[in-house]
CSV table of C-alpha atoms in Angstrom, one decimal:
chain,number,residue,atom,x,y,z
A,581,MET,CA,50.8,6.7,-18.2
A,582,VAL,CA,53.2,6.2,-20.6
A,583,ILE,CA,56.5,4.3,-21.0
A,584,LEU,CA,59.2,7.0,-21.1
A,585,MET,CA,62.0,4.3,-21.5
A,586,SER,CA,62.5,0.5,-22.3
A,587,CYS,CA,65.3,-1.9,-21.7
A,588,ASP,CA,65.0,-2.5,-25.4
A,589,GLU,CA,62.6,-0.7,-27.6
A,590,GLU,CA,64.0,-2.0,-31.1
A,591,THR,CA,62.9,-5.5,-30.3
A,592,GLU,CA,59.6,-7.1,-29.2
A,593,LEU,CA,59.8,-8.8,-26.0
A,594,ALA,CA,58.8,-11.9,-24.0
A,595,PRO,CA,57.4,-12.1,-21.1
A,596,THR,CA,60.2,-14.0,-20.1
A,597,ASP,CA,62.9,-11.7,-21.6
A,598,LYS,CA,64.4,-9.0,-19.1
A,599,TYR,CA,63.4,-5.4,-18.9
A,600,LEU,CA,63.6,-1.9,-17.1
A,601,LYS,CA,61.0,0.4,-17.6
A,602,ILE,CA,60.1,3.8,-16.5
A,603,TYR,CA,56.3,4.8,-17.4
A,604,ASP,CA,55.9,9.0,-17.8
A,605,ASP,CA,52.8,11.0,-17.0
A,606,ARG,CA,51.4,13.9,-19.2
A,607,SER,CA,51.0,15.8,-16.6
A,608,TYR,CA,53.7,16.9,-14.8
A,609,ASN,CA,52.2,17.4,-11.2
A,610,ASN,CA,50.4,14.2,-11.2
A,611,THR,CA,52.9,11.4,-8.6
A,612,TYR,CA,52.3,7.5,-8.1
A,613,LYS,CA,54.0,6.0,-5.7
A,614,PRO,CA,53.5,2.3,-6.3
A,615,ILE,CA,53.3,-0.2,-2.4
A,616,SER,CA,52.7,-3.3,-3.8
A,617,MET,CA,51.6,-5.2,-7.3
A,618,ILE,CA,50.3,-8.6,-8.0
A,619,ASP,CA,50.2,-11.1,-11.0
A,620,THR,CA,47.0,-12.2,-12.3
A,621,GLU,CA,45.4,-15.4,-13.6
A,622,THR,CA,45.2,-13.7,-17.3
A,623,GLY,CA,49.2,-13.2,-17.2
A,624,GLY,CA,49.3,-9.3,-16.2
A,625,THR,CA,49.9,-7.4,-13.3
A,626,LEU,CA,47.9,-5.3,-11.3
A,627,VAL,CA,49.8,-2.2,-9.0
A,628,LEU,CA,47.9,-0.2,-6.2
A,629,THR,CA,49.7,3.2,-6.3
A,630,GLU,CA,49.1,6.0,-3.9
A,631,ARG,CA,48.8,9.5,-5.7
A,632,SER,CA,48.7,13.0,-4.6
A,633,LEU,CA,45.2,14.8,-4.2
A,634,GLN,CA,45.3,18.2,-4.2
A,635,ASN,CA,42.9,19.3,-1.8
A,636,SER,CA,43.5,17.0,1.1
A,637,ASN,CA,47.0,15.6,3.4
A,638,PHE,CA,45.8,12.0,2.8
A,639,ALA,CA,47.8,9.9,0.1
A,640,GLY,CA,44.5,8.7,-2.6
A,641,CYS,CA,44.2,5.3,-4.5
A,642,SER,CA,45.1,4.3,-8.1
A,643,ILE,CA,45.2,0.7,-9.9
A,644,ILE,CA,47.5,0.6,-13.1
A,645,ARG,CA,47.3,-3.1,-14.9
A,646,ILE,CA,50.5,-4.1,-16.7
A,647,ASP,CA,50.5,-6.6,-19.7
A,648,SER,CA,52.7,-9.4,-19.5
A,649,ILE,CA,55.9,-7.7,-21.6
A,650,GLY,CA,55.2,-4.4,-18.8
A,651,ASP,CA,53.1,-2.1,-20.9
A,652,ILE,CA,50.5,-0.1,-19.6
A,653,THR,CA,46.8,-0.9,-20.4
A,654,SER,CA,45.1,1.0,-18.3
A,655,THR,CA,44.8,3.3,-15.2
A,656,VAL,CA,42.1,3.7,-12.6
A,657,GLU,CA,42.0,6.7,-10.0
A,658,VAL,CA,39.4,5.5,-7.2
A,659,PRO,CA,37.7,8.0,-5.8
A,660,ASP,CA,39.2,10.7,-3.8
A,661,ASN,CA,37.4,10.0,-0.6
A,662,ILE,CA,39.1,6.6,-1.0
A,663,VAL,CA,42.4,7.1,1.4
A,664,ALA,CA,45.1,6.1,2.5
A,665,PRO,CA,46.0,2.5,1.1
A,666,VAL,CA,47.4,-0.5,2.8
A,667,GLY,CA,48.1,-3.7,3.2
A,668,GLY,CA,48.8,-4.2,-0.3
A,669,LEU,CA,46.9,-5.9,-3.3
A,670,LEU,CA,45.5,-9.4,-1.4
A,671,GLN,CA,44.3,-12.3,-3.7
A,672,MET,CA,40.7,-14.0,-2.0
A,673,GLY,CA,40.3,-16.8,-4.2
A,674,SER,CA,40.3,-15.7,-7.8
A,675,SER,CA,39.1,-12.3,-6.7
A,676,TYR,CA,41.0,-9.4,-6.1
A,677,PHE,CA,40.5,-6.6,-3.1
A,678,PHE,CA,42.6,-4.0,-1.9
A,679,ILE,CA,42.6,-2.5,2.4
A,680,ALA,CA,42.0,1.5,2.1
A,681,MET,CA,40.2,4.0,4.6
A,682,ASP,CA,37.4,6.8,4.1
A,683,GLU,CA,39.1,9.8,4.0
A,684,ASN,CA,35.9,11.3,6.2
A,685,SER,CA,34.6,8.3,8.8
A,686,LEU,CA,37.9,7.3,8.8
A,687,LEU,CA,36.2,3.7,8.4
A,688,THR,CA,38.0,0.9,6.8
A,689,GLN,CA,36.8,-0.1,3.4
A,690,LEU,CA,36.9,-3.6,1.8
A,691,VAL,CA,37.9,-2.3,-2.1
A,692,PRO,CA,37.7,-5.1,-5.1
A,693,VAL,CA,40.1,-5.4,-8.2
A,694,ASN,CA,39.0,-6.7,-11.3
A,695,GLU,CA,41.9,-8.0,-13.3
A,696,ASP,CA,41.0,-5.5,-16.3
A,697,GLY,CA,42.4,-2.9,-13.4
A,698,SER,CA,38.4,-1.3,-12.5
A,699,VAL,CA,37.6,-1.0,-9.2
A,700,GLY,CA,33.9,-2.0,-7.8
A,701,THR,CA,32.2,-0.3,-5.1
A,702,PRO,CA,34.1,-0.4,-1.2
A,703,ASN,CA,32.2,-2.7,1.4
A,704,VAL,CA,32.3,-0.7,4.3
A,705,ILE,CA,33.7,-2.4,7.3
A,706,GLY,CA,33.3,-1.0,11.2
A,707,LEU,CA,37.4,-0.6,12.2
A,708,ARG,CA,38.7,2.9,12.1
A,709,TYR,CA,42.3,3.7,11.0
A,710,PRO,CA,43.2,0.4,9.2
A,711,LEU,CA,47.1,-0.1,9.5
A,712,ALA,CA,47.9,-3.7,7.5
A,713,ALA,CA,46.1,-6.0,6.0
A,714,SER,CA,47.1,-10.0,4.6
A,715,VAL,CA,45.5,-13.2,3.6
A,716,THR,CA,45.1,-15.9,6.4
A,717,SER,CA,45.9,-20.1,5.4
A,718,ASP,CA,42.4,-20.5,5.1
A,719,GLY,CA,41.1,-17.7,2.7
A,720,ASN,CA,40.3,-14.5,4.4
A,721,LEU,CA,41.7,-11.2,5.8
A,722,LEU,CA,44.0,-10.7,8.8
A,723,VAL,CA,43.5,-6.8,9.2
A,724,LEU,CA,44.7,-4.8,11.7
A,725,SER,CA,43.6,-1.5,13.1
A,726,TYR,CA,43.7,0.9,15.7
A,727,ASP,CA,40.8,1.9,18.1
A,728,SER,CA,41.4,5.2,19.1
A,729,ASP,CA,38.3,5.6,21.6
A,730,ASP,CA,39.6,2.9,24.1
A,731,ARG,CA,43.0,3.4,22.4
A,732,ARG,CA,43.8,-0.5,21.2
A,733,SER,CA,45.5,-2.3,18.4
A,734,ILE,CA,42.9,-4.0,17.2
A,735,ILE,CA,43.1,-7.6,15.1
A,736,SER,CA,40.8,-9.1,13.1
A,737,ILE,CA,39.8,-11.6,10.6
A,738,ILE,CA,37.7,-10.0,7.6
A,739,GLY,CA,35.2,-12.2,5.3
A,740,SER,CA,35.3,-11.0,1.6
A,741,ASP,CA,32.1,-9.7,2.4
A,742,GLY,CA,33.3,-7.2,4.4
A,743,SER,CA,31.9,-9.1,7.9
A,744,VAL,CA,33.6,-9.1,10.9
A,745,GLN,CA,34.4,-13.0,12.2
A,746,ARG,CA,37.4,-12.5,14.6
A,747,ALA,CA,38.7,-9.6,16.2
A,748,GLN,CA,40.3,-8.9,19.5
A,749,GLY,CA,41.9,-5.3,21.3
A,750,TYR,CA,45.4,-5.3,22.7
A,751,SER,CA,46.0,-1.9,25.1
A,752,VAL,CA,48.5,0.3,23.6
A,753,GLY,CA,48.9,1.9,27.3
A,754,ALA,CA,46.1,3.8,29.5
A,755,ALA,CA,48.0,7.0,29.8
A,756,ASN,CA,49.4,7.1,25.8
A,757,ASP,CA,47.5,8.5,23.1
A,758,ILE,CA,49.0,7.6,19.7
A,759,GLU,CA,45.9,9.0,17.7
A,760,PRO,CA,48.4,11.6,16.6
A,761,ILE,CA,51.7,9.4,15.6
A,762,ILE,CA,48.7,7.4,13.9
A,763,PHE,CA,47.5,10.2,11.6
A,764,ASP,CA,51.1,11.1,10.8
A,765,HIS,CA,51.9,8.2,9.9
A,766,PHE,CA,49.3,8.7,7.0
A,767,THR,CA,49.3,12.2,6.2
A,768,ASN,CA,53.6,12.8,6.5
A,769,PRO,CA,55.5,10.0,4.1
A,770,ASP,CA,58.6,11.1,6.2
A,771,ALA,CA,56.6,9.3,9.4
A,772,ARG,CA,55.5,6.1,7.8
A,773,LEU,CA,55.9,3.1,10.4
A,774,THR,CA,56.2,-0.5,10.1
A,775,PHE,CA,53.0,-2.3,10.4
A,776,PHE,CA,52.3,-5.3,8.8
A,777,THR,CA,50.3,-8.6,9.3
A,778,GLY,CA,51.0,-12.1,9.1
A,779,GLU,CA,50.7,-15.7,10.4
A,780,THR,CA,52.5,-19.0,11.3
A,781,ASP,CA,52.8,-22.4,9.5
A,782,ASP,CA,51.2,-23.5,12.7
A,783,GLY,CA,48.3,-21.0,12.5
A,784,ARG,CA,49.5,-18.4,15.2
A,785,PHE,CA,49.3,-14.8,14.0
A,786,TYR,CA,51.2,-11.5,14.5
A,787,PHE,CA,51.1,-8.3,14.0
A,788,ASN,CA,53.4,-5.2,14.0
A,789,GLY,CA,51.8,-2.5,16.4
A,790,PHE,CA,51.6,-0.4,19.1
A,791,TYR,CA,51.1,-2.5,22.2
A,792,ASN,CA,51.7,-1.4,25.9
A,793,PHE,CA,53.0,2.2,24.9
A,794,THR,CA,55.6,0.8,22.4
A,795,LEU,CA,55.8,-0.4,18.8
A,796,SER,CA,55.8,-4.2,18.9
A,797,LEU,CA,55.2,-7.6,17.1
A,798,VAL,CA,52.8,-9.3,18.6
A,799,PHE,CA,51.4,-12.9,18.1
A,800,THR,CA,48.0,-14.2,18.9
A,801,ASN,CA,45.2,-16.3,19.0
A,802,PHE,CA,42.7,-14.1,20.1
A,803,GLY,CA,43.5,-14.8,23.3
A,804,VAL,CA,42.8,-11.5,26.1
A,805,GLU,CA,46.2,-11.7,26.3
A,806,PRO,CA,49.4,-12.0,23.2
A,807,THR,CA,51.0,-15.3,23.6
A,808,GLY,CA,54.0,-13.6,22.6
A,809,VAL,CA,56.0,-9.8,22.0
A,810,VAL,CA,59.0,-9.0,20.3
A,811,GLN,CA,59.1,-5.7,22.4
A,812,GLY,CA,60.3,-2.2,20.2
A,813,GLN,CA,61.6,1.1,22.2
A,814,GLN,CA,58.4,2.9,21.5
A,815,THR,CA,59.1,3.9,17.6
A,816,PHE,CA,63.1,4.0,17.8
A,817,THR,CA,64.0,0.4,18.1
A,818,GLY,CA,62.2,-2.6,16.5
A,819,ILE,CA,61.0,-4.7,13.3
A,820,ARG,CA,60.5,-3.3,9.6
A,821,SER,CA,59.6,-6.3,7.6
A,822,LEU,CA,59.3,-9.8,8.2
A,823,LEU,CA,59.3,-13.4,6.4
A,824,HIS,CA,57.7,-16.9,8.4
A,825,LEU,CA,60.6,-19.6,7.2
A,826,ASN,CA,59.2,-22.9,9.2
A,827,THR,CA,58.5,-22.9,13.1
A,828,ASP,CA,60.5,-20.2,15.1
A,829,GLN,CA,62.7,-19.3,11.7
A,830,TYR,CA,62.4,-15.8,10.1
A,831,THR,CA,64.0,-13.3,8.1
A,832,VAL,CA,64.3,-10.5,9.8
A,833,MET,CA,64.6,-6.4,8.8
A,834,GLY,CA,65.1,-4.7,11.8
A,835,TYR,CA,66.6,-1.3,13.1
A,836,GLN,CA,67.8,0.7,16.3
A,837,PHE,CA,67.0,3.9,15.9
A,838,ASP,CA,68.9,4.9,12.5
A,839,ARG,CA,70.8,2.1,12.1
A,840,ASN,CA,68.9,-1.0,9.9
A,841,PHE,CA,70.2,-4.9,10.2
A,842,LEU,CA,69.3,-7.5,8.2
A,843,LEU,CA,69.2,-11.4,9.6
A,844,PRO,CA,68.7,-14.2,7.1
A,845,GLN,CA,67.7,-16.2,9.8
A,846,ALA,CA,66.6,-15.6,13.5
A,847,THR,CA,64.6,-17.3,16.0
A,848,ILE,CA,61.8,-16.1,17.2
A,849,ARG,CA,59.5,-17.4,19.9
A,850,SER,CA,56.2,-16.8,19.3
A,851,ASP,CA,55.4,-18.2,23.2
A,852,GLU,CA,57.7,-15.8,24.8
A,853,ILE,CA,58.4,-12.1,25.3
A,854,THR,CA,61.8,-10.3,24.3
A,855,SER,CA,63.1,-7.6,22.9
A,856,SER,CA,64.1,-6.4,19.0
A,857,VAL,CA,67.3,-5.3,20.8
A,858,ASP,CA,67.9,-8.5,21.5
A,859,LEU,CA,67.9,-9.5,17.9
A,860,PHE,CA,70.9,-6.5,16.5
A,861,LEU,CA,74.1,-8.3,16.0
A,862,GLY,CA,75.4,-5.9,13.9
A,863,ALA,CA,74.5,-2.7,11.8
A,864,THR,CA,73.8,-3.8,7.7
A,865,PRO,CA,75.8,-0.1,7.0
A,866,GLU,CA,74.4,0.5,3.5
A,867,VAL,CA,70.6,0.7,4.1
A,868,ARG,CA,69.3,3.6,4.0
A,869,PRO,CA,67.9,4.7,7.6
A,870,GLY,CA,63.9,4.5,7.5
A,871,ALA,CA,63.8,2.5,3.9
A,872,PRO,CA,61.1,0.6,3.3
A,873,SER,CA,61.9,-3.6,2.9
A,874,LYS,CA,60.5,-6.9,2.1
A,875,SER,CA,61.6,-10.6,2.1
A,876,ILE,CA,60.0,-13.5,0.1
A,877,ALA,CA,60.8,-17.0,-0.5
A,878,LEU,CA,62.1,-17.7,-4.8
A,879,ARG,CA,61.8,-21.2,-5.6
A,880,GLN,CA,64.1,-21.3,-8.5
A,881,PRO,CA,64.0,-23.6,-11.7
A,882,GLY,CA,66.3,-26.6,-10.5
A,883,GLY,CA,63.9,-26.4,-6.9
A,884,ASP,CA,66.4,-24.8,-4.8
A,885,LEU,CA,65.1,-22.6,-2.8
A,886,LEU,CA,66.7,-18.7,-1.9
A,887,VAL,CA,65.0,-15.8,0.7
A,888,VAL,CA,65.5,-12.3,-1.5
A,889,THR,CA,64.8,-9.1,1.1
A,890,ALA,CA,65.0,-5.7,-1.2
A,891,THR,CA,65.7,-2.4,0.4
A,892,GLU,CA,67.0,1.0,-0.4
A,893,THR,CA,70.8,1.9,0.0
A,894,GLN,CA,72.1,4.9,1.5
A,895,ASN,CA,73.2,6.3,-2.1
A,896,ARG,CA,69.1,5.4,-3.1
A,897,GLN,CA,69.3,2.6,-5.2
A,898,THR,CA,67.0,-0.3,-4.8
A,899,ILE,CA,69.2,-3.0,-3.6
A,900,LEU,CA,68.7,-7.2,-3.6
A,901,TYR,CA,70.1,-9.5,-1.3
A,902,PHE,CA,69.8,-13.1,-2.2
A,903,HIS,CA,69.9,-16.1,0.2
A,904,ASP,CA,70.1,-20.0,-0.1
A,905,GLU,CA,68.0,-22.0,3.0
A,906,THR,CA,71.1,-21.5,5.1
A,907,GLY,CA,71.3,-18.3,5.6
A,908,GLN,CA,74.2,-17.6,2.7
A,909,LEU,CA,74.4,-15.0,1.6
A,910,LYS,CA,74.4,-15.7,-2.4
A,911,GLY,CA,74.4,-12.5,-4.2
A,912,ILE,CA,73.9,-9.3,-4.1
A,913,GLU,CA,71.9,-6.7,-7.4
A,914,LEU,CA,71.6,-3.2,-7.5
A,915,LEU,CA,68.9,-1.1,-9.6
A,916,GLY,CA,69.8,2.4,-10.2
A,917,SER,CA,73.1,4.6,-10.6
A,918,LEU,CA,72.7,8.3,-11.9
A,919,ASN,CA,69.5,9.0,-10.9
A,920,PRO,CA,67.8,7.6,-7.5
A,921,PHE,CA,65.7,4.5,-7.7
A,922,THR,CA,63.5,3.9,-4.5
A,923,PHE,CA,61.5,0.5,-3.7
A,924,GLY,CA,58.1,0.1,-3.3
A,925,ASP,CA,57.4,-4.0,-4.2
A,926,LEU,CA,59.1,-7.0,-4.7
A,927,VAL,CA,57.2,-10.1,-6.5
A,928,ALA,CA,58.3,-13.2,-7.3
A,929,THR,CA,56.7,-14.7,-10.9
A,930,ASN,CA,55.8,-18.3,-11.9
A,931,ASP,CA,58.8,-19.1,-13.8
A,932,GLY,CA,61.1,-18.1,-11.3
A,933,GLY,CA,62.1,-14.4,-11.9
A,934,LEU,CA,61.5,-11.9,-10.0
A,935,LYS,CA,59.6,-8.0,-10.5
A,936,VAL,CA,60.8,-4.9,-8.8
A,937,MET,CA,58.9,-2.0,-8.8
A,938,GLY,CA,59.2,1.7,-7.1
A,939,THR,CA,60.4,5.3,-8.3
A,940,THR,CA,62.4,7.1,-9.9
A,941,PHE,CA,63.3,10.6,-10.9
A,942,LEU,CA,62.9,12.1,-14.2
A,943,ALA,CA,65.4,15.6,-14.3
A,944,SER,CA,66.3,14.7,-10.4
A,945,ARG,CA,62.2,15.9,-9.5
A,946,PHE,CA,59.7,14.6,-11.1
A,947,GLU,CA,58.9,10.9,-10.2
A,948,ARG,CA,58.0,7.9,-12.0
A,949,VAL,CA,57.3,4.5,-11.8
A,950,TYR,CA,59.2,2.0,-12.8
A,951,LEU,CA,58.8,-2.1,-14.0
A,952,ALA,CA,62.0,-4.1,-13.7
A,953,LEU,CA,61.7,-7.5,-14.7
A,954,ILE,CA,65.0,-10.2,-13.6
A,955,PRO,CA,64.3,-13.6,-15.4
A,956,ALA,CA,65.9,-17.0,-13.6
A,957,SER,CA,68.4,-17.1,-15.7
A,958,GLU,CA,69.6,-13.6,-14.8
A,959,ILE,CA,68.8,-14.8,-11.0
A,960,ASN,CA,71.0,-18.0,-11.6
A,961,ASP,CA,73.9,-16.0,-12.6
A,962,ILE,CA,73.7,-13.6,-9.6
A,963,VAL,CA,73.8,-16.4,-7.0
A,964,GLN,CA,76.5,-18.3,-8.6
């Protein structure tokens, strides 16, 4: 992959300078879709992408390494039998991993990634259909998977060696065969569902997955029954992304059929059974139905905390919403104008800036990866 376009190709960039870079691939048939990135301790950025496979309906995996000024230093294609990356790039101590699936056995693969972008030998975990993953407060992995034999969503704590330390299953409904829906989620980009995992500040875990006939937000302490549930309506209403702020406060991107809604601050009790319908206070009309989203906390250089939510507009721009700690909207930023800019991932930089990654299209046909750096100084201008 090479840089096709940069915001400034005549001057040498510093790591804190604003840039927008689009990366071309000499093979027009190659398609990379970034789903996660993470800044390494040596100043580079690792990017996990999906890539198209010629002989499979599953998405393959690639790792792109980018240096501190946005130039690609390597692209590594993971073997074709490792497919369907989920949960993004994860850091455990000084090591990096991602979760994927073996195409033949459907078993979970814990794939190590080195800082130079090379990939190690996967550890096989005895869980089928991995759906989401995150890092726990004590440095393990929280993994959501689906057991098609017992028709249960499985939430597990996994060590860095791939060992299952704790696990608990929750029924999706005895007569509810969702395996075709899960399979479609992996093989049809237009049928993607919103699976994720996380942990509250009081040590309670949650996952967004199938439970009791519907895609729901489930809170658990690994007991036989969940401690709390925010029920969706089958796959038609629910929560698309979630950021835990404190105690019972969350930033929520939700959906009601083809309407999306953003709540910068919402109260969700982890010990109650409620419905996502109760969270709907009105649509955020500019957001595209089915668009991916992510919210992160961003500490500004002056100490103020912002919550930044990224998603896509109806016009296929990437849109960033900036809210303060009280939930007040402070500013909006758009990426993309003539060409569509899809959203892939959003991370905070160590100096209070943002990196945004996704895809754009060349000649309205060839999908290519972009990376935008928004420095702290520009964010300060946006929220003033």
